[in-house]
Amino acid sequence: MKIVKRDEMLNIERFAIEEIGISGAVLMEIAGNQVADEIIRSYPDRSLPITILVGSGNNGGDGFVIARRLFDAGYNPAAWLLVDPEKLQGDALVQYRIHTARQLPLHSIEEGLARLDEDLASSEAVIDAMLGTGISGAVREPFNHIIEMVNGHGAHVFAVDLPSGLDCDTGRVENVAIRADETFTFALPKRGFFLQDGPSVIGRLEVKDISVPGTLADRLGMELPELITEQLAVQALPGRPQFGHKGTFGHALVIGGSKPFVGAPLYSAHAAYNTGAGLVTLAIPEEIYPVIAGQNQLALIRTLPGAEGHFNGEGVEADLFEKVGAVAVGPGLGRFDAGEAFIEEIMEHLDDQPIIIDADGLYHVKDRLEMLSRYRGAVILTPHPGEMATLTGRTVADIEADRITVAEDFARKYQVHLVLKGHRTIIATPEGTWVNPHGNDALAKGGSGDVLTGMIASFLAQGAGAAEAMQAAVYVHAASGERAAQKYSHYGVTPGNIIETGKEMLKEMEGKK
Ligand SMILES: NC(=O)C1=CN([C@@H]2O[C@H](COP(=O)(O)OP(=O)(O)OC[C@H]3O[C@@H](n4cnc5c(N)ncnc54)[C@H](OP(=O)(O)O)[C@@H]3O)[C@@H](O)[C@H]2O)[C@@H](O)CC1
Ligand SMILES: [K+]
């Protein structure tokens, strides 16, 4: 499913109205009906106290439809028009006229905020149809106070299209926004749901079909980022020929580790093994061999010469890469003087196998980005925002303000594949962009990134294309974080739990392949 900015949504909507010939009023009727149906499904009890907050634009127009449908279904919601009716126009005005012609009850803002607060305080559910995609700037009076009132009460809040106050492009909340329990968005999810404050205010997101399908975006030639869904990840997962042998499933090489970071390469190697790689070799500095050997039962181990607890840059020889299908360099690597030359030498030994560069590997390539552009195969970089700041010379705040654009620009400029980690992870490649709506705080732990790197390496070794390996790994990793948190709590999830739970996710996914 594609995600859109405000102008893109407006263009698609305009195309649906002007070229396809489905009128705005019809779209509004469908939109309002979709939300009303959800509320009726959630709350079959008709006596439930519900407040509907109606704003001045088309979002408010949707609110009128919802109110009317609920009255018709036997509910008695308190519908509040929060602006002077004189302000209404277009389809919203049409809906207001229908509402009044039907002689349905409607509260006016003239009754005062104290009176509205009484309704809000006694409501079990609140429907936010105040502001949608048309908001500009900070939320003005009286909506800012009303939003605070809603957030201060304990009612279940349904946001219509988006939580009022959220900028649907940037995901920024300038002053206040509704904190929704559920958001029913129309046609396509909005980009701001996955950026900045968006994820913390939208609650459970559901996309409602209003007869404006995403295929209209394709007809308009729009290149839009796509959401990573289970279905997409299932398609991206490499196939497993039934009579394959270990050679069929590829050989992943993980290069990393140093005296302070012994666990990182182990997590990557174990993640690779547990997600299907036929063979995994772990190349580590010789000094940490005894510790690694004691903790590893899966990967082949290859030691390279080291100094002061790190690699010393030597010992990178052709036979290390023999029959290797994918390389990951960086987990636990640390920083050392010969680091830049070390990675350069690794890349020189490769033909065109995909290479993942992670953690301090990223630090060592920050001044060699042209080398990455020149590489014949796929280069996958997996920075968190701090590492992305190092790669781009920008601040973390800058990157977080528009993760999608930053990632896309970087991927195109250097012709690399990028996994920009964080809350919400972005995959950007020269060919397209994907946004991962899954994952949680349980993944924000040392070792978690190493697991992701191992999963990507594993899928690459098994023959997935670069974009597909990233999609499948990002999904399995994030969905495992969600699943593991249900079992072990958000506090208790470890990288090892992610690897174990990943197998459960894969079990479900292979059944759908
Ligand atoms: N996409 C689709 O296919 C469909 C979309 N539909 C729906 O249309 C919605 C978009 O409608 P929209 O364009 O009328 O904008 P909307 O969000 O109602 O807000 C505009 C009003 O808000 C006001 N206002 C603005 N900023 C403000 C502020 N900071 N603080 C306070 N007020 C502020 C502004 O007032 P003004 O600035 O003009 O004084 C204006 O009156 C969309 O989200 C979806 O719900 C469906 O019906 C059908 C199909
Ligand atoms: K809204």
XYZ file of C-alpha atoms and ligand atoms in Angstrom:
563
model
C 0.000 0.000 0.000
C 1.300 3.433 -1.008
C 1.530 6.408 1.355
C 0.746 9.981 0.361
C 1.347 13.597 1.191
C -1.492 16.103 1.291
C -1.014 17.375 -2.274
C -0.736 13.870 -3.639
C -3.994 12.899 -1.902
C -5.665 16.020 -3.270
C -4.470 15.221 -6.799
C -5.756 11.663 -6.573
C -9.046 12.903 -5.130
C -9.352 15.534 -7.862
C -8.688 12.863 -10.502
C -11.388 10.650 -8.969
C -13.873 13.523 -8.990
C -13.053 15.214 -12.291
C -11.816 12.400 -14.515
C -13.542 9.349 -13.050
C -16.697 11.303 -12.281
C -17.420 10.212 -8.711
C -18.544 13.356 -6.895
C -17.010 14.758 -3.710
C -20.339 14.392 -1.932
C -20.415 10.689 -2.794
C -16.864 10.245 -1.500
C -17.823 11.996 1.713
C -20.905 9.814 2.099
C -18.801 6.653 1.680
C -16.112 7.959 4.042
C -18.598 8.825 6.786
C -20.395 5.513 6.358
C -17.182 3.570 6.691
C -16.415 5.193 10.042
C -20.009 4.904 11.284
C -19.978 1.165 10.455
C -16.808 0.727 12.507
C -18.329 2.467 15.497
C -21.486 0.406 15.258
C -19.337 -2.748 15.115
C -17.255 -1.652 18.130
C -20.197 -0.470 20.211
C -23.378 -2.418 19.539
C -24.965 -0.819 22.639
C -27.115 2.026 21.213
C -27.315 3.834 24.570
C -23.574 4.493 24.589
C -22.781 8.190 25.130
C -20.873 9.453 22.072
C -19.689 12.954 21.215
C -18.970 13.956 17.620
C -16.799 17.024 17.070
C -17.419 18.696 13.714
C -14.989 21.232 12.217
C -15.360 23.727 9.408
C -13.909 21.870 6.404
C -14.572 18.589 4.676
C -13.310 16.680 7.697
C -16.283 18.214 9.476
C -18.437 17.183 6.505
C -17.444 13.574 7.196
C -18.484 14.206 10.808
C -22.010 15.183 9.729
C -22.341 11.922 7.763
C -21.140 9.892 10.753
C -23.597 11.684 13.055
C -26.516 11.109 10.699
C -25.689 7.437 10.217
C -25.418 6.926 13.980
C -28.772 8.647 14.609
C -30.275 6.440 11.914
C -28.814 3.342 13.557
C -30.524 4.208 16.837
C -27.734 6.003 18.721
C -28.170 9.410 20.268
C -24.765 11.070 19.841
C -24.033 14.642 20.939
C -23.027 16.255 17.646
C -21.204 19.566 18.092
C -20.610 22.026 15.261
C -17.588 23.970 16.459
C -17.771 26.879 14.005
C -20.347 29.357 12.825
C -22.458 27.559 10.147
C -21.813 30.605 7.929
C -18.262 29.327 7.519
C -19.319 26.046 5.937
C -19.012 25.583 2.201
C -18.958 22.959 -0.525
C -19.668 19.356 0.429
C -19.512 20.155 4.157
C -22.287 22.713 3.674
C -24.307 20.107 1.747
C -23.975 17.722 4.682
C -24.924 20.439 7.186
C -28.057 21.178 5.167
C -28.985 17.490 5.056
C -28.438 17.257 8.819
C -30.654 20.244 9.579
C -33.281 19.283 6.981
C -33.490 15.914 8.720
C -34.085 17.884 11.960
C -31.316 15.970 13.698
C -30.015 17.463 16.961
C -26.929 19.676 16.677
C -25.115 21.541 19.439
C -23.601 24.913 18.685
C -20.287 26.269 19.932
C -22.388 29.203 21.174
C -23.451 26.958 24.064
C -19.915 27.333 25.409
C -16.900 25.149 26.044
C -18.016 24.319 29.592
C -21.164 22.695 28.233
C -19.134 20.805 25.612
C -16.765 19.634 28.342
C -19.706 18.087 30.198
C -20.549 16.018 27.131
C -16.933 15.020 26.662
C -16.584 14.051 30.327
C -19.575 11.720 30.162
C -18.767 10.207 26.749
C -17.488 6.690 26.225
C -16.439 7.486 22.681
C -15.420 10.710 20.957
C -15.316 11.125 17.190
C -12.798 13.680 16.033
C -13.965 15.236 12.761
C -12.446 18.661 13.443
C -9.353 18.959 11.252
C -8.059 16.717 8.496
C -5.612 17.158 5.683
C -6.534 20.842 5.342
C -4.864 22.051 8.539
C -2.209 24.724 8.253
C 0.005 25.969 11.075
C -0.639 25.650 14.795
C -4.152 24.671 15.869
C -6.158 27.838 16.540
C -8.905 28.636 19.051
C -11.211 27.112 19.995
C -9.888 23.821 18.586
C -6.694 23.899 20.657
C -8.721 24.002 23.911
C -11.138 21.366 22.695
C -8.268 19.030 21.784
C -6.836 19.439 25.292
C -10.248 18.730 26.768
C -10.611 15.536 24.719
C -7.118 14.347 25.627
C -7.827 15.057 29.285
C -10.799 12.687 29.422
C -10.678 8.938 29.236
C -13.043 8.340 26.308
C -12.067 6.129 23.383
C -11.151 8.508 20.585
C -11.752 7.752 16.897
C -9.909 10.119 14.562
C -11.563 10.725 11.212
C -8.903 10.636 8.451
C -6.251 11.841 10.909
C -5.966 13.094 14.471
C -6.748 16.822 14.469
C -3.584 18.869 14.904
C -1.251 16.419 13.167
C 0.470 17.677 10.041
C -0.188 14.867 7.599
C 2.986 15.554 5.585
C 5.616 16.017 8.265
C 4.094 14.128 11.174
C 4.707 17.187 13.293
C 2.384 18.371 16.053
C 2.968 22.079 16.288
C 1.036 22.811 19.475
C -1.602 20.183 20.251
C -3.112 17.144 18.579
C -5.769 14.599 19.366
C -4.293 11.432 20.830
C -6.417 8.903 19.020
C -7.045 5.319 20.020
C -7.957 4.536 16.447
C -7.517 6.426 13.196
C -9.677 5.636 10.189
C -7.942 7.194 7.253
C -9.443 7.453 3.800
C -8.101 5.988 0.551
C -4.395 5.863 1.452
C -2.329 6.283 4.630
C -0.782 9.707 5.030
C 2.979 10.108 5.203
C 2.897 11.984 8.509
C 1.560 8.889 10.263
C 5.034 7.408 10.074
C 7.167 10.454 10.837
C 8.007 12.447 13.970
C 4.982 12.651 16.328
C 2.683 10.763 13.956
C 3.144 7.248 15.349
C 2.452 8.428 18.906
C -0.897 10.087 18.133
C -2.587 7.899 15.506
C -3.266 4.835 17.671
C -4.417 1.805 15.703
C -4.488 2.717 12.039
C -7.026 1.428 9.590
C -7.278 2.462 5.965
C -10.818 2.772 4.646
C -11.670 2.218 1.028
C -13.794 5.113 -0.257
C -13.824 4.136 -3.941
C -10.573 6.026 -4.484
C -8.177 3.093 -4.994
C -4.392 3.375 -4.806
C -4.189 2.312 -8.451
C -5.291 5.845 -9.373
C -1.890 7.003 -8.078
C -0.233 4.651 -10.582
C -2.381 6.054 -13.375
C -1.190 9.504 -12.416
C 2.418 8.278 -12.625
C 3.085 9.003 -8.956
C 6.104 7.320 -7.423
C 5.120 6.923 -3.814
C 6.729 5.210 -0.829
C 5.104 1.916 0.002
C 4.193 0.424 3.375
C 5.819 -2.829 4.369
C 3.016 -5.259 5.078
C 3.143 -8.936 5.925
C 1.979 -9.668 2.386
C 4.844 -7.674 0.876
C 7.334 -9.382 3.190
C 5.998 -12.825 2.278
C 6.547 -12.045 -1.406
C 10.025 -10.720 -0.656
C 11.095 -13.801 1.284
C 13.458 -15.995 -0.767
C 11.969 -19.328 -1.840
C 13.231 -22.624 -0.372
C 13.597 -25.343 -3.009
C 12.390 -28.495 -1.266
C 15.363 -30.602 -2.276
C 17.968 -27.923 -1.719
C 21.224 -28.628 0.118
C 23.235 -26.250 2.255
C 24.890 -24.840 -0.848
C 21.479 -23.940 -2.270
C 20.786 -21.709 0.703
C 23.898 -19.679 0.428
C 26.872 -18.697 2.481
C 26.837 -15.494 4.524
C 30.058 -13.974 5.809
C 29.919 -11.722 8.881
C 33.032 -9.657 9.511
C 33.165 -7.903 12.855
C 33.830 -8.117 16.551
C 36.403 -6.518 18.796
C 37.361 -6.877 22.436
C 34.621 -4.536 23.742
C 32.008 -5.893 21.320
C 32.074 -9.650 21.306
C 28.319 -10.219 21.270
C 27.487 -8.202 18.149
C 28.940 -10.476 15.443
C 27.538 -13.496 17.265
C 24.035 -12.022 17.143
C 24.408 -11.372 13.413
C 25.706 -14.873 12.732
C 23.019 -16.552 14.824
C 20.303 -14.437 13.222
C 21.589 -15.448 9.778
C 21.584 -19.127 10.693
C 18.157 -18.999 12.283
C 16.600 -17.396 9.214
C 17.778 -19.965 6.731
C 21.328 -19.286 5.534
C 22.993 -22.553 4.482
C 26.355 -21.589 5.954
C 27.610 -18.694 8.028
C 31.230 -17.752 8.517
C 32.195 -15.382 11.270
C 35.441 -13.505 10.609
C 36.772 -12.023 13.862
C 40.031 -10.626 15.254
C 42.124 -13.502 16.602
C 42.271 -11.992 20.095
C 38.580 -12.643 20.782
C 38.589 -16.178 19.390
C 38.397 -17.953 22.787
C 35.305 -16.016 23.866
C 33.563 -16.368 20.506
C 34.361 -20.053 20.225
C 32.862 -20.649 23.670
C 29.566 -19.042 22.702
C 29.138 -20.168 19.128
C 27.895 -23.519 17.976
C 26.647 -22.550 14.571
C 28.986 -20.476 12.479
C 32.334 -21.414 10.998
C 34.995 -19.218 12.522
C 37.816 -17.542 10.714
C 40.325 -15.402 12.586
C 42.167 -12.449 11.139
C 45.180 -10.765 12.706
C 44.416 -8.076 15.247
C 45.947 -5.372 17.387
C 44.667 -3.854 20.622
C 41.483 -5.847 20.542
C 40.515 -4.953 16.931
C 41.393 -6.151 13.477
C 44.699 -4.663 12.392
C 43.604 -4.378 8.767
C 45.635 -7.333 7.517
C 44.742 -10.851 6.491
C 41.941 -10.016 4.049
C 42.593 -12.651 1.413
C 40.695 -14.013 -1.560
C 39.869 -17.390 -0.008
C 37.854 -15.670 2.740
C 35.248 -14.792 0.112
C 35.160 -18.076 -1.770
C 31.574 -19.199 -2.414
C 30.298 -16.370 -0.234
C 26.929 -15.042 -1.396
C 26.592 -12.062 0.934
C 28.898 -10.136 3.247
C 28.065 -8.109 6.345
C 30.804 -5.967 7.769
C 30.518 -3.877 10.899
C 28.803 -5.621 13.812
C 31.038 -5.008 16.826
C 33.841 -3.859 14.528
C 34.729 -0.771 16.587
C 36.964 1.989 15.312
C 40.597 1.438 14.455
C 43.185 3.233 12.368
C 43.225 0.800 9.486
C 39.405 0.604 9.370
C 38.939 2.552 6.139
C 41.548 0.580 4.246
C 40.197 -2.663 5.733
C 36.737 -2.163 4.250
C 38.186 -0.948 0.982
C 40.202 -4.140 0.709
C 37.169 -6.283 1.468
C 35.270 -4.580 -1.342
C 38.154 -5.045 -3.750
C 38.099 -8.787 -3.142
C 34.397 -9.081 -3.909
C 33.026 -9.533 -7.410
C 29.514 -8.259 -7.155
C 28.142 -9.995 -4.061
C 25.899 -7.760 -1.994
C 27.621 -6.177 0.978
C 25.946 -4.828 4.111
C 27.833 -2.169 6.017
C 26.640 -1.642 9.574
C 27.634 -0.025 12.877
C 31.248 1.238 12.930
C 31.650 -0.051 9.403
C 29.591 3.016 8.519
C 32.015 5.255 10.390
C 34.878 3.816 8.373
C 33.191 4.485 5.004
C 31.900 7.965 5.764
C 34.705 9.554 3.734
C 34.637 6.877 1.021
C 31.074 7.118 -0.194
C 32.164 7.346 -3.835
C 33.769 3.931 -3.403
C 30.318 2.596 -2.550
C 28.774 4.206 -5.648
C 31.395 2.536 -7.842
C 30.851 -0.979 -6.469
C 29.386 -3.407 -9.012
C 26.964 -5.113 -6.629
C 24.418 -3.867 -4.135
C 25.689 -1.908 -1.143
C 23.322 -1.913 1.825
C 23.907 0.569 4.618
C 21.980 0.186 7.860
C 22.469 3.373 9.890
C 20.496 4.514 12.915
C 19.855 8.270 12.962
C 23.160 8.992 14.750
C 25.118 7.040 12.146
C 23.090 8.703 9.388
C 24.171 12.051 10.846
C 27.793 10.905 10.572
C 27.266 9.782 6.964
C 25.561 12.980 5.844
C 27.188 15.587 8.070
C 23.706 16.673 9.194
C 22.191 16.755 12.671
C 20.047 13.977 14.060
C 17.188 16.483 14.424
C 17.494 17.327 10.729
C 17.314 13.677 9.797
C 14.386 12.924 12.076
C 12.445 15.899 10.689
C 12.101 14.159 7.330
C 13.501 10.659 7.458
C 11.926 9.658 4.162
C 13.394 12.466 2.065
C 16.811 12.241 3.725
C 16.975 8.503 3.048
C 15.738 8.839 -0.547
C 18.187 11.621 -1.386
C 21.117 9.679 0.029
C 20.210 6.433 -1.724
C 19.877 8.179 -5.078
C 22.983 10.321 -4.689
C 25.296 7.425 -3.827
C 23.358 4.666 -5.613
C 23.178 2.607 -2.425
C 20.474 0.734 -0.569
C 19.681 2.239 2.779
C 17.896 0.977 5.878
C 17.417 4.078 8.010
C 16.582 2.535 11.369
C 14.511 4.084 14.122
C 10.866 4.721 14.706
C 9.667 4.059 11.688
C 12.364 2.359 9.679
C 12.739 3.558 6.100
C 14.143 1.487 3.261
C 15.347 3.664 0.401
C 16.912 2.322 -2.782
C 17.616 4.001 -6.102
C 14.437 2.282 -7.357
C 11.942 2.872 -4.579
C 11.127 3.589 -0.961
C 9.401 1.518 1.697
C 8.205 2.493 5.170
C 7.931 -0.036 7.963
C 4.905 0.573 10.196
C 5.900 -2.232 12.594
C 8.248 -2.360 15.555
C 8.397 -0.981 19.053
C 10.613 0.118 21.914
C 11.483 -3.515 22.677
C 13.825 -3.332 19.670
C 15.650 -0.284 21.022
C 18.433 -2.281 22.623
C 22.060 -3.092 21.918
C 22.264 -6.176 19.717
C 18.960 -5.573 17.972
C 20.614 -3.973 14.933
C 23.109 -6.842 14.727
C 20.194 -9.264 14.494
C 18.683 -7.234 11.643
C 21.991 -7.216 9.783
C 22.246 -10.977 10.141
C 18.732 -11.439 8.796
C 19.415 -9.261 5.746
C 22.653 -11.168 5.061
C 20.805 -14.442 5.370
C 18.073 -13.553 2.884
C 20.662 -12.188 0.455
C 22.689 -15.395 0.729
C 19.518 -17.354 -0.038
C 19.142 -15.449 -3.261
C 16.773 -12.572 -2.496
C 17.392 -9.297 -4.322
C 18.725 -6.448 -2.219
C 15.409 -4.597 -1.818
C 13.536 -7.845 -1.093
C 16.080 -9.019 1.488
C 15.806 -5.680 3.268
C 11.992 -5.729 3.201
C 11.722 -9.280 4.490
C 14.323 -8.753 7.209
C 12.955 -5.418 8.374
C 9.474 -6.928 8.616
C 10.502 -10.149 10.390
C 12.684 -8.186 12.825
C 10.058 -5.570 13.671
C 7.108 -7.939 13.816
C 9.178 -10.207 16.078
C 9.762 -7.247 18.380
C 6.011 -6.733 18.639
C 5.309 -10.443 19.163
C 8.166 -10.892 21.655
C 6.978 -7.913 23.710
C 3.637 -9.683 24.222
C 5.486 -12.687 25.612
C 8.389 -11.175 27.546
C 7.153 -7.565 28.151
C 8.519 -4.464 26.464
C 11.203 -4.336 29.157
C 12.311 -7.900 28.878
C 12.825 -8.563 25.161
C 16.429 -9.449 24.295
C 18.080 -9.762 20.870
C 18.029 -13.521 21.443
C 14.229 -13.372 21.865
C 14.004 -11.529 18.526
C 15.909 -14.333 16.834
C 13.698 -16.994 18.448
C 10.450 -15.136 17.746
C 11.634 -14.507 14.188
C 11.248 -18.227 13.622
C 7.603 -18.045 14.627
C 7.060 -15.196 12.184
C 8.794 -17.177 9.432
C 6.655 -20.209 10.205
C 3.527 -18.133 9.600
C 5.000 -16.450 6.537
C 6.169 -19.627 4.796
C 2.642 -20.956 5.131
C 1.425 -17.962 3.118
C 4.077 -18.125 0.416
N -9.109 12.697 0.348
C -10.343 12.349 -0.014
O -10.476 11.662 -1.006
C -11.486 12.734 0.795
C -11.340 13.599 1.883
N -12.337 13.869 2.709
C -12.145 14.669 3.908
O -11.749 15.969 3.611
C -10.727 16.378 4.495
C -9.985 17.536 3.960
O -10.888 18.580 3.904
P -10.470 20.103 3.768
O -9.502 20.234 2.668
O -11.710 20.868 3.674
O -9.684 20.390 5.095
P -10.037 20.149 6.648
O -8.985 19.224 7.143
O -11.420 19.804 6.882
O -9.694 21.529 7.329
C -10.002 22.754 6.720
C -10.656 23.690 7.702
O -9.851 23.775 8.865
C -9.558 25.126 9.133
N -8.183 25.213 9.607
C -7.063 25.051 8.880
N -5.981 25.130 9.661
C -6.432 25.353 10.913
C -5.792 25.550 12.155
N -4.454 25.502 12.252
N -6.536 25.733 13.249
C -7.881 25.777 13.163
N -8.548 25.628 11.993
C -7.824 25.403 10.885
C -9.785 25.890 7.853
O -10.252 27.141 8.202
P -9.652 28.456 7.476
O -8.157 28.349 7.601
O -10.118 28.328 6.089
O -10.211 29.552 8.267
C -10.811 25.046 7.128
O -12.101 25.485 7.407
C -9.957 15.106 4.680
O -9.124 15.111 5.806
C -11.084 14.096 4.791
O -11.542 14.037 6.131
C -13.577 13.085 2.578
O -14.661 13.847 2.884
C -13.866 12.553 1.217
C -12.796 12.180 0.400
K -9.781 14.599 12.351
